[in-house]
PDB file of C-alpha atoms in Angstrom:
ATOM      1  CA  UNK A   1      -4.169 -24.266  -1.932  1.00 76.00           C
ATOM      2  CA  UNK A   2      -7.854 -25.090  -2.037  1.00 84.00           C
ATOM      3  CA  UNK A   3      -8.997 -28.109  -4.050  1.00 91.00           C
ATOM      4  CA  UNK A   4     -12.645 -28.625  -4.996  1.00 95.00           C
ATOM      5  CA  UNK A   5     -13.938 -31.917  -6.391  1.00 96.00           C
ATOM      6  CA  UNK A   6     -17.383 -32.124  -7.993  1.00 97.00           C
ATOM      7  CA  UNK A   7     -19.507 -35.168  -8.858  1.00 97.00           C
ATOM      8  CA  UNK A   8     -21.062 -36.365 -11.043  1.00 97.00           C
ATOM      9  CA  UNK A   9     -19.648 -34.880 -14.235  1.00 96.00           C
ATOM     10  CA  UNK A  10     -22.916 -35.584 -16.072  1.00 97.00           C
ATOM     11  CA  UNK A  11     -26.419 -36.114 -14.719  1.00 98.00           C
ATOM     12  CA  UNK A  12     -29.514 -37.012 -16.698  1.00 98.00           C
ATOM     13  CA  UNK A  13     -32.985 -36.916 -15.096  1.00 98.00           C
ATOM     14  CA  UNK A  14     -36.617 -36.952 -16.140  1.00 98.00           C
ATOM     15  CA  UNK A  15     -38.672 -33.811 -15.748  1.00 98.00           C
ATOM     16  CA  UNK A  16     -40.117 -33.680 -12.244  1.00 97.00           C
ATOM     17  CA  UNK A  17     -37.344 -35.762 -10.688  1.00 97.00           C
ATOM     18  CA  UNK A  18     -34.821 -34.405  -8.185  1.00 98.00           C
ATOM     19  CA  UNK A  19     -31.144 -33.800  -8.969  1.00 98.00           C
ATOM     20  CA  UNK A  20     -28.259 -33.740  -6.512  1.00 98.00           C
ATOM     21  CA  UNK A  21     -24.721 -32.525  -7.203  1.00 98.00           C
ATOM     22  CA  UNK A  22     -21.989 -33.004  -4.617  1.00 98.00           C
ATOM     23  CA  UNK A  23     -18.722 -31.185  -3.932  1.00 98.00           C
ATOM     24  CA  UNK A  24     -15.880 -31.667  -1.499  1.00 98.00           C
ATOM     25  CA  UNK A  25     -13.271 -29.102  -0.526  1.00 96.00           C
ATOM     26  CA  UNK A  26      -9.885 -29.315   1.132  1.00 94.00           C
ATOM     27  CA  UNK A  27      -9.285 -26.005   2.969  1.00 91.00           C
ATOM     28  CA  UNK A  28     -10.865 -26.145   6.427  1.00 90.00           C
ATOM     29  CA  UNK A  29     -10.697 -22.319   6.559  1.00 89.00           C
ATOM     30  CA  UNK A  30     -13.094 -21.960   3.603  1.00 91.00           C
ATOM     31  CA  UNK A  31     -16.286 -20.280   4.712  1.00 90.00           C
ATOM     32  CA  UNK A  32     -18.181 -19.330   1.545  1.00 92.00           C
ATOM     33  CA  UNK A  33     -19.653 -21.776  -0.987  1.00 95.00           C
ATOM     34  CA  UNK A  34     -21.496 -20.454  -4.061  1.00 96.00           C
ATOM     35  CA  UNK A  35     -23.148 -22.374  -6.880  1.00 98.00           C
ATOM     36  CA  UNK A  36     -23.258 -21.143 -10.462  1.00 98.00           C
ATOM     37  CA  UNK A  37     -25.432 -22.148 -13.407  1.00 98.00           C
ATOM     38  CA  UNK A  38     -24.124 -21.726 -16.930  1.00 97.00           C
ATOM     39  CA  UNK A  39     -26.535 -22.138 -19.806  1.00 96.00           C
ATOM     40  CA  UNK A  40     -25.162 -22.911 -23.242  1.00 93.00           C
ATOM     41  CA  UNK A  41     -23.294 -19.919 -24.666  1.00 90.00           C
ATOM     42  CA  UNK A  42     -23.922 -17.746 -21.623  1.00 93.00           C
ATOM     43  CA  UNK A  43     -21.981 -16.509 -18.630  1.00 95.00           C
ATOM     44  CA  UNK A  44     -22.077 -18.369 -15.280  1.00 96.00           C
ATOM     45  CA  UNK A  45     -24.760 -16.945 -13.003  1.00 95.00           C
ATOM     46  CA  UNK A  46     -24.844 -17.200  -9.219  1.00 95.00           C
ATOM     47  CA  UNK A  47     -27.937 -19.192  -8.213  1.00 97.00           C
ATOM     48  CA  UNK A  48     -27.430 -19.818  -4.508  1.00 97.00           C
ATOM     49  CA  UNK A  49     -24.683 -19.584  -1.913  1.00 95.00           C
ATOM     50  CA  UNK A  50     -24.101 -20.647   1.669  1.00 95.00           C
ATOM     51  CA  UNK A  51     -21.799 -19.415   4.390  1.00 91.00           C
ATOM     52  CA  UNK A  52     -20.214 -21.641   6.994  1.00 87.00           C
ATOM     53  CA  UNK A  53     -22.386 -20.455   9.864  1.00 85.00           C
ATOM     54  CA  UNK A  54     -25.419 -22.090   8.179  1.00 85.00           C
ATOM     55  CA  UNK A  55     -26.055 -25.782   7.496  1.00 90.00           C
ATOM     56  CA  UNK A  56     -28.765 -25.435   4.871  1.00 95.00           C
ATOM     57  CA  UNK A  57     -30.271 -22.769   2.658  1.00 94.00           C
ATOM     58  CA  UNK A  58     -33.283 -22.979   0.369  1.00 96.00           C
ATOM     59  CA  UNK A  59     -34.625 -20.840  -2.449  1.00 94.00           C
ATOM     60  CA  UNK A  60     -37.783 -22.203  -4.062  1.00 96.00           C
ATOM     61  CA  UNK A  61     -36.791 -25.414  -5.878  1.00 97.00           C
ATOM     62  CA  UNK A  62     -33.088 -25.252  -5.089  1.00 98.00           C
ATOM     63  CA  UNK A  63     -31.328 -25.900  -1.801  1.00 98.00           C
ATOM     64  CA  UNK A  64     -27.755 -26.206  -0.655  1.00 98.00           C
ATOM     65  CA  UNK A  65     -26.493 -28.174   2.338  1.00 97.00           C
ATOM     66  CA  UNK A  66     -23.098 -27.856   4.008  1.00 96.00           C
ATOM     67  CA  UNK A  67     -21.280 -30.340   6.232  1.00 95.00           C
ATOM     68  CA  UNK A  68     -18.212 -28.548   7.589  1.00 93.00           C
ATOM     69  CA  UNK A  69     -16.937 -31.561   9.489  1.00 93.00           C
ATOM     70  CA  UNK A  70     -16.851 -33.709   6.382  1.00 95.00           C
ATOM     71  CA  UNK A  71     -15.931 -30.739   4.150  1.00 95.00           C
ATOM     72  CA  UNK A  72     -18.637 -31.317   1.613  1.00 96.00           C
ATOM     73  CA  UNK A  73     -21.613 -29.402   0.278  1.00 97.00           C
ATOM     74  CA  UNK A  74     -24.396 -30.317  -2.103  1.00 98.00           C
ATOM     75  CA  UNK A  75     -26.893 -28.704  -4.466  1.00 98.00           C
ATOM     76  CA  UNK A  76     -30.407 -30.119  -4.523  1.00 98.00           C
ATOM     77  CA  UNK A  77     -32.875 -29.285  -7.288  1.00 98.00           C
ATOM     78  CA  UNK A  78     -36.437 -30.555  -6.839  1.00 97.00           C
ATOM     79  CA  UNK A  79     -39.176 -30.871  -9.455  1.00 98.00           C
ATOM     80  CA  UNK A  80     -36.687 -30.398 -12.263  1.00 98.00           C
ATOM     81  CA  UNK A  81     -37.769 -28.668 -15.457  1.00 97.00           C
ATOM     82  CA  UNK A  82     -36.168 -28.651 -18.941  1.00 97.00           C
ATOM     83  CA  UNK A  83     -34.956 -25.079 -18.335  1.00 97.00           C
ATOM     84  CA  UNK A  84     -32.806 -26.408 -15.472  1.00 98.00           C
ATOM     85  CA  UNK A  85     -30.618 -28.068 -18.121  1.00 98.00           C
ATOM     86  CA  UNK A  86     -27.208 -26.384 -17.876  1.00 98.00           C
ATOM     87  CA  UNK A  87     -23.699 -26.792 -16.495  1.00 97.00           C
ATOM     88  CA  UNK A  88     -23.516 -26.297 -12.738  1.00 98.00           C
ATOM     89  CA  UNK A  89     -20.342 -25.307 -10.895  1.00 97.00           C
ATOM     90  CA  UNK A  90     -19.656 -25.368  -7.195  1.00 97.00           C
ATOM     91  CA  UNK A  91     -16.953 -23.195  -5.663  1.00 96.00           C
ATOM     92  CA  UNK A  92     -15.244 -22.497  -2.359  1.00 94.00           C
ATOM     93  CA  UNK A  93     -13.296 -19.484  -1.203  1.00 91.00           C
ATOM     94  CA  UNK A  94      -9.783 -19.682   0.146  1.00 81.00           C
ATOM     95  CA  UNK A  95      -9.108 -19.113   3.822  1.00 71.00           C
ATOM     96  CA  UNK A  96      -7.108 -16.195   5.097  1.00 67.00           C
ATOM     97  CA  UNK A  97      -6.346 -13.112   3.043  1.00 64.00           C
ATOM     98  CA  UNK A  98      -7.548 -14.372  -0.295  1.00 66.00           C
ATOM     99  CA  UNK A  99      -9.402 -11.286  -1.578  1.00 71.00           C
ATOM    100  CA  UNK A 100     -12.429 -13.347  -2.471  1.00 81.00           C
ATOM    101  CA  UNK A 101     -10.611 -15.846  -4.647  1.00 89.00           C
ATOM    102  CA  UNK A 102     -12.815 -18.813  -5.545  1.00 93.00           C
ATOM    103  CA  UNK A 103     -11.748 -22.310  -6.555  1.00 93.00           C
ATOM    104  CA  UNK A 104     -14.279 -24.054  -8.800  1.00 95.00           C
ATOM    105  CA  UNK A 105     -15.239 -27.654  -9.259  1.00 95.00           C
ATOM    106  CA  UNK A 106     -15.012 -29.280 -12.662  1.00 95.00           C
ATOM    107  CA  UNK A 107     -18.693 -28.775 -13.448  1.00 95.00           C
ATOM    108  CA  UNK A 108     -21.758 -31.009 -13.837  1.00 97.00           C
ATOM    109  CA  UNK A 109     -23.735 -31.150 -17.073  1.00 97.00           C
ATOM    110  CA  UNK A 110     -27.373 -31.556 -16.043  1.00 98.00           C
ATOM    111  CA  UNK A 111     -29.860 -32.670 -18.684  1.00 98.00           C
ATOM    112  CA  UNK A 112     -33.563 -32.695 -17.851  1.00 98.00           C
ATOM    113  CA  UNK A 113     -35.620 -34.743 -20.310  1.00 96.00           C
ATOM    114  CA  UNK A 114     -39.239 -33.667 -20.907  1.00 94.00           C
TER     115      UNK A 114
ATOM    116  CA  UNK B   1     -27.291  -4.744 -11.977  1.00 66.00           C
ATOM    117  CA  UNK B   2     -23.525  -5.070 -11.902  1.00 61.00           C
ATOM    118  CA  UNK B   3     -22.162  -5.153 -15.363  1.00 91.00           C
ATOM    119  CA  UNK B   4     -18.926  -6.822 -16.320  1.00 96.00           C
ATOM    120  CA  UNK B   5     -18.093  -6.211 -19.941  1.00 96.00           C
ATOM    121  CA  UNK B   6     -15.493  -8.045 -21.976  1.00 96.00           C
ATOM    122  CA  UNK B   7     -14.436  -6.214 -25.084  1.00 88.00           C
ATOM    123  CA  UNK B   8     -14.499  -9.126 -27.527  1.00 91.00           C
ATOM    124  CA  UNK B   9     -16.791 -12.134 -27.786  1.00 93.00           C
ATOM    125  CA  UNK B  10     -14.614 -13.991 -30.303  1.00 96.00           C
ATOM    126  CA  UNK B  11     -10.966 -13.536 -31.224  1.00 97.00           C
ATOM    127  CA  UNK B  12      -8.708 -15.365 -33.647  1.00 97.00           C
ATOM    128  CA  UNK B  13      -4.988 -14.732 -33.298  1.00 97.00           C
ATOM    129  CA  UNK B  14      -1.823 -16.178 -34.742  1.00 98.00           C
ATOM    130  CA  UNK B  15       0.826 -18.042 -32.791  1.00 98.00           C
ATOM    131  CA  UNK B  16       3.376 -15.613 -31.352  1.00 97.00           C
ATOM    132  CA  UNK B  17       1.082 -12.591 -31.377  1.00 97.00           C
ATOM    133  CA  UNK B  18       0.665 -10.437 -28.273  1.00 97.00           C
ATOM    134  CA  UNK B  19      -3.003 -10.536 -27.264  1.00 97.00           C
ATOM    135  CA  UNK B  20      -4.914  -8.155 -25.012  1.00 97.00           C
ATOM    136  CA  UNK B  21      -8.227  -9.121 -23.413  1.00 97.00           C
ATOM    137  CA  UNK B  22     -10.060  -6.258 -21.754  1.00 97.00           C
ATOM    138  CA  UNK B  23     -12.577  -6.314 -18.927  1.00 97.00           C
ATOM    139  CA  UNK B  24     -14.504  -3.410 -17.428  1.00 97.00           C
ATOM    140  CA  UNK B  25     -16.870  -3.416 -14.431  1.00 96.00           C
ATOM    141  CA  UNK B  26     -19.175  -0.591 -13.427  1.00 94.00           C
ATOM    142  CA  UNK B  27     -19.866  -1.231  -9.717  1.00 87.00           C
ATOM    143  CA  UNK B  28     -16.673  -0.047  -8.040  1.00 90.00           C
ATOM    144  CA  UNK B  29     -15.703  -3.609  -7.052  1.00 91.00           C
ATOM    145  CA  UNK B  30     -12.312  -4.026  -5.421  1.00 90.00           C
ATOM    146  CA  UNK B  31     -11.595  -7.514  -6.691  1.00 93.00           C
ATOM    147  CA  UNK B  32     -11.295  -8.652 -10.288  1.00 95.00           C
ATOM    148  CA  UNK B  33     -10.359 -12.044 -11.698  1.00 97.00           C
ATOM    149  CA  UNK B  34      -9.398 -13.782 -14.914  1.00 98.00           C
ATOM    150  CA  UNK B  35     -10.293 -17.453 -15.425  1.00 97.00           C
ATOM    151  CA  UNK B  36     -10.036 -19.768 -18.355  1.00 97.00           C
ATOM    152  CA  UNK B  37     -12.712 -22.364 -18.948  1.00 96.00           C
ATOM    153  CA  UNK B  38     -11.959 -25.671 -20.637  1.00 94.00           C
ATOM    154  CA  UNK B  39     -14.285 -28.705 -20.912  1.00 88.00           C
ATOM    155  CA  UNK B  40     -13.805 -31.132 -18.054  1.00 86.00           C
ATOM    156  CA  UNK B  41     -11.452 -28.790 -16.213  1.00 89.00           C
ATOM    157  CA  UNK B  42     -13.931 -26.246 -14.915  1.00 91.00           C
ATOM    158  CA  UNK B  43     -12.775 -22.684 -14.348  1.00 95.00           C
ATOM    159  CA  UNK B  44      -9.131 -22.189 -13.520  1.00 95.00           C
ATOM    160  CA  UNK B  45      -7.795 -18.941 -12.054  1.00 95.00           C
ATOM    161  CA  UNK B  46      -5.082 -17.197 -14.053  1.00 97.00           C
ATOM    162  CA  UNK B  47      -4.601 -13.930 -12.143  1.00 97.00           C
ATOM    163  CA  UNK B  48      -6.533 -11.700  -9.834  1.00 95.00           C
ATOM    164  CA  UNK B  49      -6.318  -8.147  -8.551  1.00 95.00           C
ATOM    165  CA  UNK B  50      -7.534  -6.667  -5.268  1.00 91.00           C
ATOM    166  CA  UNK B  51      -6.692  -3.028  -5.932  1.00 89.00           C
ATOM    167  CA  UNK B  52      -5.307  -0.717  -8.587  1.00 91.00           C
ATOM    168  CA  UNK B  53      -1.819  -1.836  -9.617  1.00 89.00           C
ATOM    169  CA  UNK B  54      -2.050  -4.851  -7.283  1.00 91.00           C
ATOM    170  CA  UNK B  55      -2.068  -8.353  -8.749  1.00 93.00           C
ATOM    171  CA  UNK B  56      -1.565 -11.910  -7.627  1.00 93.00           C
ATOM    172  CA  UNK B  57      -0.931 -15.108  -9.535  1.00 94.00           C
ATOM    173  CA  UNK B  58      -3.628 -17.698  -9.645  1.00 93.00           C
ATOM    174  CA  UNK B  59      -3.236 -21.391 -10.346  1.00 92.00           C
ATOM    175  CA  UNK B  60      -2.135 -21.180 -14.001  1.00 96.00           C
ATOM    176  CA  UNK B  61      -0.302 -17.855 -14.584  1.00 97.00           C
ATOM    177  CA  UNK B  62       2.373 -19.139 -16.969  1.00 96.00           C
ATOM    178  CA  UNK B  63       2.280 -17.367 -20.325  1.00 96.00           C
ATOM    179  CA  UNK B  64      -0.011 -14.599 -19.051  1.00 98.00           C
ATOM    180  CA  UNK B  65       0.334 -11.198 -17.413  1.00 97.00           C
ATOM    181  CA  UNK B  66      -2.211  -8.642 -16.239  1.00 97.00           C
ATOM    182  CA  UNK B  67      -2.617  -4.917 -15.832  1.00 97.00           C
ATOM    183  CA  UNK B  68      -4.886  -2.891 -13.581  1.00 96.00           C
ATOM    184  CA  UNK B  69      -4.230   0.811 -14.017  1.00 95.00           C
ATOM    185  CA  UNK B  70      -7.783   1.867 -13.121  1.00 95.00           C
ATOM    186  CA  UNK B  71     -10.159   0.308 -10.631  1.00 94.00           C
ATOM    187  CA  UNK B  72     -12.788  -0.528 -13.214  1.00 96.00           C
ATOM    188  CA  UNK B  73     -10.496  -2.114 -15.810  1.00 97.00           C
ATOM    189  CA  UNK B  74      -8.524  -5.356 -15.649  1.00 97.00           C
ATOM    190  CA  UNK B  75      -6.597  -6.545 -18.682  1.00 97.00           C
ATOM    191  CA  UNK B  76      -5.230  -9.987 -19.453  1.00 98.00           C
ATOM    192  CA  UNK B  77      -2.178 -10.144 -21.707  1.00 98.00           C
ATOM    193  CA  UNK B  78      -0.904 -13.150 -23.580  1.00 97.00           C
ATOM    194  CA  UNK B  79       2.711 -12.205 -24.199  1.00 94.00           C
ATOM    195  CA  UNK B  80       3.216 -14.635 -27.080  1.00 97.00           C
ATOM    196  CA  UNK B  81       0.071 -16.573 -27.917  1.00 97.00           C
ATOM    197  CA  UNK B  82       0.336 -20.321 -28.310  1.00 98.00           C
ATOM    198  CA  UNK B  83      -2.187 -22.899 -29.519  1.00 97.00           C
ATOM    199  CA  UNK B  84      -2.590 -24.322 -26.011  1.00 97.00           C
ATOM    200  CA  UNK B  85      -4.021 -20.968 -24.955  1.00 98.00           C
ATOM    201  CA  UNK B  86      -7.047 -21.536 -27.175  1.00 98.00           C
ATOM    202  CA  UNK B  87      -9.869 -21.355 -24.651  1.00 97.00           C
ATOM    203  CA  UNK B  88     -12.812 -19.423 -23.232  1.00 97.00           C
ATOM    204  CA  UNK B  89     -11.622 -16.571 -21.018  1.00 98.00           C
ATOM    205  CA  UNK B  90     -13.935 -15.272 -18.324  1.00 98.00           C
ATOM    206  CA  UNK B  91     -13.497 -12.074 -16.358  1.00 98.00           C
ATOM    207  CA  UNK B  92     -15.265 -11.611 -13.016  1.00 97.00           C
ATOM    208  CA  UNK B  93     -15.536  -9.057 -10.254  1.00 95.00           C
ATOM    209  CA  UNK B  94     -16.646  -9.212  -6.638  1.00 92.00           C
ATOM    210  CA  UNK B  95     -17.189  -6.880  -3.754  1.00 87.00           C
ATOM    211  CA  UNK B  96     -15.243  -8.847  -1.167  1.00 80.00           C
ATOM    212  CA  UNK B  97     -14.131 -12.036   0.516  1.00 76.00           C
ATOM    213  CA  UNK B  98     -17.437 -13.786   1.152  1.00 79.00           C
ATOM    214  CA  UNK B  99     -19.349 -12.707  -1.892  1.00 85.00           C
ATOM    215  CA  UNK B 100     -20.023 -14.246  -5.242  1.00 89.00           C
ATOM    216  CA  UNK B 101     -18.716 -13.141  -8.578  1.00 93.00           C
ATOM    217  CA  UNK B 102     -20.380 -11.380 -11.431  1.00 94.00           C
ATOM    218  CA  UNK B 103     -18.987 -12.747 -14.653  1.00 96.00           C
ATOM    219  CA  UNK B 104     -18.515 -11.161 -18.036  1.00 96.00           C
ATOM    220  CA  UNK B 105     -19.865 -12.847 -21.157  1.00 95.00           C
ATOM    221  CA  UNK B 106     -16.510 -14.392 -21.966  1.00 96.00           C
ATOM    222  CA  UNK B 107     -14.056 -14.185 -24.845  1.00 97.00           C
ATOM    223  CA  UNK B 108     -13.550 -17.279 -26.950  1.00 97.00           C
ATOM    224  CA  UNK B 109      -9.950 -17.078 -28.130  1.00 98.00           C
ATOM    225  CA  UNK B 110      -8.623 -19.274 -30.893  1.00 98.00           C
ATOM    226  CA  UNK B 111      -4.887 -19.282 -31.551  1.00 98.00           C
ATOM    227  CA  UNK B 112      -3.922 -20.659 -34.956  1.00 97.00           C
TER     228      UNK B 112
END
């Protein structure tokens, strides 16, 4: 089945710096890659996603890049703010008839210091 | 807004008890999922369902079963709770193969 590896497990930055979180996946048939943000005590929320027909997608201060050949994708957050502090999860869908099943990475705890 | 509602926020159960975790979604989504979340392990899929009465095992189904009698409701059952099932349980639903999930608020289960 699909395997998703996420790095780093923790990331500490100063306010205004950029943050990058990287994920690799194993199933070459995967074609959908969402990112979720989970604030303390809350449910994971979808913040951005990318499909395999696109190499990059941007939404204000966040962007995601996808390299299908290397089977990795990354989340980029620019001009970080304290409210960006949270756990971030990457995910990839399974190829074939998977009914939308997602495999998640282990999570990255991002701390933005004022 | 899609709403996914989990019936309990916190539960404390005794070892050996049968435990039911309920999840209801209000957007007519075909697919529903149960994950458990543990620190350092991310979210691991227990079971999922793609239609009424249809279910498939995820990556860690041992000790769990599920029920989907109505499209909007997906239940997770711990047949005989054990301490290693102490965890955060998250329910999610999605509209299809290439779409993200909407998660419920989670149920923090403690088995003593």
